[in-house]
Amino acid sequence: MKFTILFIGLFCFVGPIVNAQEQTPVVSPKDSTLQRVFEWNRKYVQRYKEDADLSYTSPGGEIGAPSKYVINGRLTTTYMLIGTEKLPVALAIIPDFTVRVRKERSAGVRTPSFRLGGTFYVRMDNRERDYRYVSLSFVHHSNGQDGMALNPDGSINTINGNFSTNYLRLKYHFAHQYYKANSRSEGLFHVIGFEWHKWFDYEKALENDYGFSRILYDFSWRRYRQQELWRLNVSLSYAMNSMKEYDLSIMKKRLNAELAFHYALPFMHNTFLMAATGYYGEDPYNIYYRDRYGYLRLGISTGILRGADKQR
């Protein structure tokens, strides 16, 4: 009897300990480090998508452009082909389509602007909020037209003239994010880059007349509270290659600059009201690259947005 009571007591005492050991496996320091690396890789993939350009719809288009438009729209997204937590690199296909509906009898699009490319990302840091990474893109840009690029008088054929170019774009991305009172957070996001066309096929009419190499800088200031409330974007680019009629100091041809503000009303989800103003020394809308003008753009914008990070 005493032996039975002793056996039951040992069973009641030792059983839960053994069971607990079976249910809670010991995690080695190596496994813990690996899990943190997986977490960084997974969150950086989300960052790549959040930092992509926004899509927009703009009634009236670029107000101030030489041509008048009914509505302009840009549609872009990120297809993440490789984005596994087990790798510090990622690969995406990014379509970027812009159309301008002209203010004329047929309300024609005439020359849509198609960009399609692939982007390779490399994580450069182990930090989540103050992160750094590099991206390398190869992009094809064309308008889908097959007429001669130039008219007999040397002017650009904007009716059905061909435009095509291919380029590499190398960017370094870095950010600083911090927390404020009332569950708010903010972030300052920077991109420094370089764009290069001359290694690849392009429309020969562009020779000595187009920005084939450009230095790039983008800045974004974003505020969050449960979701992204607003972002202020600044984009600058400057053509550095030789041009027949414009030396390196001619900013009116070489500089593209834009200041844009995107604001989300409380009932909006992943959508902003948009207001942008800027200057095109070289209109990026394919065959209209000779147009130079200041502009105002109003409308709505969207992208892959996020809510505020939980404070760590």
Coordinates of C-alpha atoms in Angstrom, one line a residue:
M1 CA 0.0 0.0 0.0
K2 CA 2.8 2.4 0.9
F3 CA 4.6 1.5 -2.3
T4 CA 1.4 2.3 -4.3
I5 CA 1.0 5.6 -2.6
L6 CA 4.7 6.5 -3.2
F7 CA 4.4 5.4 -6.9
I8 CA 1.2 7.6 -7.4
G9 CA 3.0 10.6 -5.7
L10 CA 6.1 10.3 -7.9
F11 CA 3.8 10.0 -11.0
C12 CA 1.9 13.1 -10.1
F13 CA 5.1 15.0 -9.4
V14 CA 7.3 13.8 -12.3
G15 CA 4.5 13.5 -14.9
P16 CA 3.8 17.2 -15.3
I17 CA 7.5 18.0 -15.5
V18 CA 8.1 15.4 -18.3
N19 CA 5.0 16.6 -20.1
A20 CA 6.0 20.2 -19.9
Q21 CA 9.5 19.3 -21.3
E22 CA 7.8 17.5 -24.2
Q23 CA 5.5 20.5 -24.9
T24 CA 8.2 23.2 -24.6
P25 CA 11.2 22.2 -26.6
V26 CA 14.5 23.9 -25.8
V27 CA 15.4 26.6 -28.4
S28 CA 19.1 26.9 -29.0
P29 CA 20.7 30.3 -29.5
K30 CA 21.4 29.3 -33.1
D31 CA 17.7 28.6 -33.7
S32 CA 16.7 31.9 -32.1
T33 CA 19.1 33.8 -34.3
L34 CA 17.8 32.1 -37.4
Q35 CA 14.2 33.0 -36.5
R36 CA 15.3 36.7 -36.2
V37 CA 16.9 36.5 -39.6
F38 CA 13.7 35.0 -41.1
E39 CA 11.7 37.8 -39.5
W40 CA 13.9 40.5 -40.9
N41 CA 13.7 38.9 -44.4
R42 CA 10.0 38.7 -44.2
K43 CA 9.5 42.3 -43.1
Y44 CA 11.9 43.7 -45.7
V45 CA 9.8 42.1 -48.5
Q46 CA 6.9 44.1 -47.2
R47 CA 9.1 47.3 -47.1
Y48 CA 10.0 46.8 -50.8
K49 CA 6.3 46.8 -51.8
E50 CA 5.4 49.8 -49.5
D51 CA 8.2 51.9 -50.9
A52 CA 7.1 51.4 -54.5
D53 CA 5.6 54.3 -56.5
L54 CA 1.9 55.0 -56.0
S55 CA -0.8 54.6 -58.7
Y56 CA -3.1 57.6 -59.3
T57 CA -6.1 58.9 -61.2
S58 CA -6.1 62.6 -62.1
P59 CA -9.1 64.4 -63.7
G60 CA -7.7 67.0 -66.0
G61 CA -4.2 65.5 -65.9
E62 CA -1.2 67.7 -65.7
I63 CA -2.7 71.2 -65.6
G64 CA -0.2 73.4 -67.5
A65 CA 0.9 70.8 -70.1
P66 CA 1.0 71.9 -73.7
S67 CA -1.7 69.3 -74.5
K68 CA -5.1 69.3 -72.7
Y69 CA -6.3 66.1 -71.1
V70 CA -9.7 64.8 -69.9
I71 CA -8.1 62.5 -67.4
N72 CA -4.7 60.9 -66.7
G73 CA -4.0 57.7 -64.9
R74 CA -1.1 55.7 -63.7
L75 CA -1.4 52.0 -62.7
T76 CA 1.6 50.2 -61.1
T77 CA 2.0 47.3 -58.7
T78 CA 4.6 44.8 -57.5
Y79 CA 4.5 41.1 -58.4
M80 CA 6.9 39.6 -55.9
L81 CA 8.2 36.4 -57.6
I82 CA 10.9 35.7 -55.0
G83 CA 10.1 36.9 -51.5
T84 CA 10.9 34.1 -49.1
E85 CA 11.9 34.6 -45.4
K86 CA 14.9 32.2 -46.0
L87 CA 16.7 34.7 -48.3
P88 CA 18.0 38.2 -47.8
V89 CA 17.2 39.0 -51.5
A90 CA 14.0 39.3 -53.4
L91 CA 12.9 39.6 -57.1
A92 CA 9.8 41.4 -58.4
I93 CA 8.2 42.1 -61.8
I94 CA 6.8 45.7 -61.8
P95 CA 4.4 46.8 -64.6
D96 CA 4.0 50.6 -64.7
F97 CA 1.3 51.9 -67.2
T98 CA 0.4 55.5 -67.7
V99 CA -2.3 56.9 -70.0
R100 CA -3.4 60.4 -70.8
V101 CA -6.9 60.8 -72.4
R102 CA -6.6 63.8 -74.7
K103 CA -9.2 66.6 -74.7
E104 CA -10.4 66.2 -78.3
R105 CA -13.4 64.9 -80.2
S106 CA -12.5 61.2 -79.9
A107 CA -11.0 61.6 -76.4
G108 CA -8.1 59.5 -77.7
V109 CA -5.2 58.1 -75.7
R110 CA -2.9 58.2 -78.8
T111 CA 0.4 57.2 -77.2
P112 CA 0.1 55.2 -73.9
S113 CA 3.3 54.9 -71.9
F114 CA 4.2 51.3 -71.0
R115 CA 7.0 50.4 -68.6
L116 CA 7.7 46.8 -67.7
G117 CA 10.7 45.6 -65.8
G118 CA 12.2 43.4 -63.1
T119 CA 13.7 44.5 -59.8
F120 CA 16.2 42.7 -57.7
Y121 CA 16.4 43.7 -54.0
V122 CA 19.2 43.1 -51.5
R123 CA 18.8 43.7 -47.7
M124 CA 21.7 45.6 -46.3
D125 CA 20.8 45.7 -42.6
N126 CA 19.3 43.8 -39.7
R127 CA 17.2 46.7 -38.4
E128 CA 13.5 47.0 -39.1
R129 CA 12.7 50.6 -38.6
D130 CA 16.0 52.3 -39.7
Y131 CA 16.4 50.0 -42.7
R132 CA 18.7 50.0 -45.7
Y133 CA 18.5 48.1 -48.9
V134 CA 19.7 48.2 -52.6
S135 CA 17.5 47.7 -55.7
L136 CA 18.6 47.1 -59.3
S137 CA 16.0 47.3 -62.0
F138 CA 15.9 46.5 -65.7
V139 CA 13.0 48.3 -67.5
H140 CA 11.6 48.5 -71.0
H141 CA 9.8 51.7 -71.9
S142 CA 7.8 52.1 -75.0
N143 CA 4.6 53.5 -76.5
G144 CA 3.4 50.7 -78.7
Q145 CA 3.5 52.8 -81.9
D146 CA 5.3 51.8 -85.1
G147 CA 5.4 55.0 -87.1
M148 CA 8.6 57.0 -87.8
A149 CA 9.7 58.8 -84.7
L150 CA 10.4 62.1 -86.6
N151 CA 8.4 64.0 -89.1
P152 CA 10.1 65.1 -92.4
D153 CA 10.7 68.6 -90.8
G154 CA 12.5 67.0 -87.8
S155 CA 9.7 67.5 -85.3
I156 CA 8.5 64.6 -83.1
N157 CA 5.8 62.5 -84.6
T158 CA 3.4 62.5 -81.6
I159 CA 0.5 60.9 -83.6
N160 CA 2.0 57.4 -84.1
G161 CA 5.7 57.8 -83.8
N162 CA 7.8 55.1 -82.2
F163 CA 9.4 55.5 -78.8
S164 CA 11.4 52.8 -77.2
T165 CA 14.3 52.6 -74.7
N166 CA 15.6 50.1 -72.1
Y167 CA 17.5 51.0 -69.0
L168 CA 19.1 50.0 -65.7
R169 CA 18.2 51.7 -62.5
L170 CA 20.3 51.3 -59.4
K171 CA 19.0 52.7 -56.1
Y172 CA 20.1 52.8 -52.5
H173 CA 17.2 53.1 -50.0
F174 CA 17.5 54.1 -46.4
A175 CA 15.0 55.3 -43.7
H176 CA 14.7 56.6 -40.2
Q177 CA 11.4 55.9 -38.3
Y178 CA 10.5 57.1 -34.8
Y179 CA 7.5 57.3 -32.5
K180 CA 5.6 60.3 -31.1
A181 CA 2.8 60.8 -28.6
N182 CA -0.8 59.6 -29.0
S183 CA 0.2 56.3 -30.8
R184 CA 1.6 58.2 -33.8
S185 CA 4.8 57.3 -35.7
E186 CA 6.6 59.1 -38.5
G187 CA 9.3 58.1 -40.9
L188 CA 11.8 59.8 -43.2
F189 CA 12.6 57.8 -46.3
H190 CA 15.4 58.5 -48.8
V191 CA 16.4 57.0 -52.2
I192 CA 19.6 57.9 -54.1
G193 CA 19.9 56.4 -57.6
F194 CA 21.3 56.4 -61.1
E195 CA 19.6 55.5 -64.4
W196 CA 21.5 54.3 -67.5
H197 CA 20.1 53.7 -71.0
K198 CA 23.0 53.6 -73.4
W199 CA 24.0 49.9 -73.0
F200 CA 20.7 48.8 -74.5
D201 CA 18.6 49.2 -77.6
Y202 CA 16.7 52.5 -78.0
E203 CA 15.1 54.6 -80.7
K204 CA 17.9 56.2 -82.6
A205 CA 16.0 59.5 -83.1
L206 CA 16.7 60.1 -79.3
E207 CA 20.4 60.3 -79.9
N208 CA 21.9 63.6 -78.4
D209 CA 18.4 64.7 -77.6
Y210 CA 17.3 62.6 -74.6
G211 CA 18.4 62.1 -70.9
F212 CA 20.0 58.7 -71.2
S213 CA 21.8 58.9 -67.9
R214 CA 20.1 60.5 -64.8
I215 CA 21.0 60.9 -61.2
L216 CA 18.0 60.4 -58.9
Y217 CA 16.9 61.5 -55.5
D218 CA 13.5 60.8 -53.8
F219 CA 12.4 61.8 -50.3
S220 CA 9.3 60.8 -48.5
W221 CA 8.0 61.9 -45.1
R222 CA 5.1 59.7 -43.8
R223 CA 2.9 59.8 -40.7
Y224 CA 1.0 56.8 -39.2
R225 CA -1.8 56.2 -36.6
Q226 CA -3.3 52.8 -37.0
Q227 CA -2.9 53.4 -40.8
E228 CA -0.9 55.8 -42.9
L229 CA -2.3 59.3 -42.5
W230 CA -0.3 61.2 -45.1
R231 CA 2.9 61.3 -47.0
L232 CA 4.9 64.1 -48.5
N233 CA 7.0 63.1 -51.5
V234 CA 9.8 65.0 -53.3
S235 CA 11.3 63.6 -56.5
L236 CA 14.3 65.0 -58.3
S237 CA 16.2 63.8 -61.4
Y238 CA 18.9 65.4 -63.5
A239 CA 20.2 64.3 -66.9
M240 CA 24.0 64.0 -67.0
N241 CA 24.8 62.8 -70.5
S242 CA 25.8 65.1 -73.4
M243 CA 23.1 66.7 -75.5
K244 CA 23.6 68.5 -78.8
E245 CA 21.8 71.7 -77.9
Y246 CA 22.0 71.7 -74.1
D247 CA 25.2 71.7 -72.0
L248 CA 25.3 70.3 -68.5
S249 CA 24.1 73.5 -66.8
I250 CA 20.9 73.9 -68.8
M251 CA 18.4 73.0 -66.0
K252 CA 15.3 73.8 -68.1
K253 CA 16.0 70.7 -70.2
R254 CA 17.7 68.4 -67.7
L255 CA 15.8 68.8 -64.5
N256 CA 12.6 67.0 -63.5
A257 CA 11.2 67.9 -60.1
E258 CA 7.9 67.1 -58.2
L259 CA 6.5 67.9 -54.8
A260 CA 3.4 65.8 -54.0
F261 CA 1.2 65.5 -50.9
H262 CA -1.1 62.5 -50.3
Y263 CA -3.7 62.7 -47.5
A264 CA -6.0 59.9 -46.3
L265 CA -9.4 60.9 -44.8
P266 CA -10.4 58.8 -41.8
F267 CA -12.8 56.6 -43.8
M268 CA -10.3 55.9 -46.6
H269 CA -8.5 52.6 -46.8
N270 CA -5.2 52.5 -48.7
T271 CA -6.3 55.6 -50.6
F272 CA -5.2 59.2 -50.6
L273 CA -6.3 62.5 -51.9
M274 CA -3.4 63.8 -54.0
A275 CA -2.0 67.2 -54.9
A276 CA 1.2 67.5 -56.9
T277 CA 3.1 70.3 -58.4
G278 CA 6.3 70.1 -60.4
Y279 CA 8.4 70.8 -63.5
Y280 CA 9.3 68.6 -66.4
G281 CA 12.4 69.6 -68.3
E282 CA 11.8 66.3 -70.1
D283 CA 8.3 65.0 -70.0
P284 CA 8.6 61.3 -69.0
Y285 CA 5.5 60.4 -71.0
N286 CA 7.5 58.7 -73.8
I287 CA 7.3 60.5 -77.2
Y288 CA 6.5 63.8 -75.5
Y289 CA 10.0 64.1 -74.0
R290 CA 10.7 67.4 -75.8
D291 CA 7.9 69.1 -73.8
R292 CA 9.0 71.4 -70.9
Y293 CA 6.5 72.8 -68.5
G294 CA 5.4 73.4 -64.9
Y295 CA 2.3 71.5 -63.9
L296 CA -0.3 70.9 -61.2
R297 CA -1.9 67.5 -60.7
L298 CA -5.0 66.8 -58.5
G299 CA -6.7 63.5 -57.9
I300 CA -6.6 60.3 -55.8
S301 CA -3.7 57.9 -55.3
T302 CA -3.1 54.4 -53.8
G303 CA -0.5 51.8 -53.2
I304 CA 0.6 49.0 -50.8
L305 CA 0.3 51.0 -47.6
R306 CA 0.7 49.9 -44.0
G307 CA -0.5 50.9 -40.5
A308 CA 1.8 52.1 -37.7
D309 CA 4.4 49.8 -36.4
K310 CA 4.0 48.5 -32.8
Q311 CA 6.6 50.2 -30.6
R312 CA 9.5 48.0 -29.8

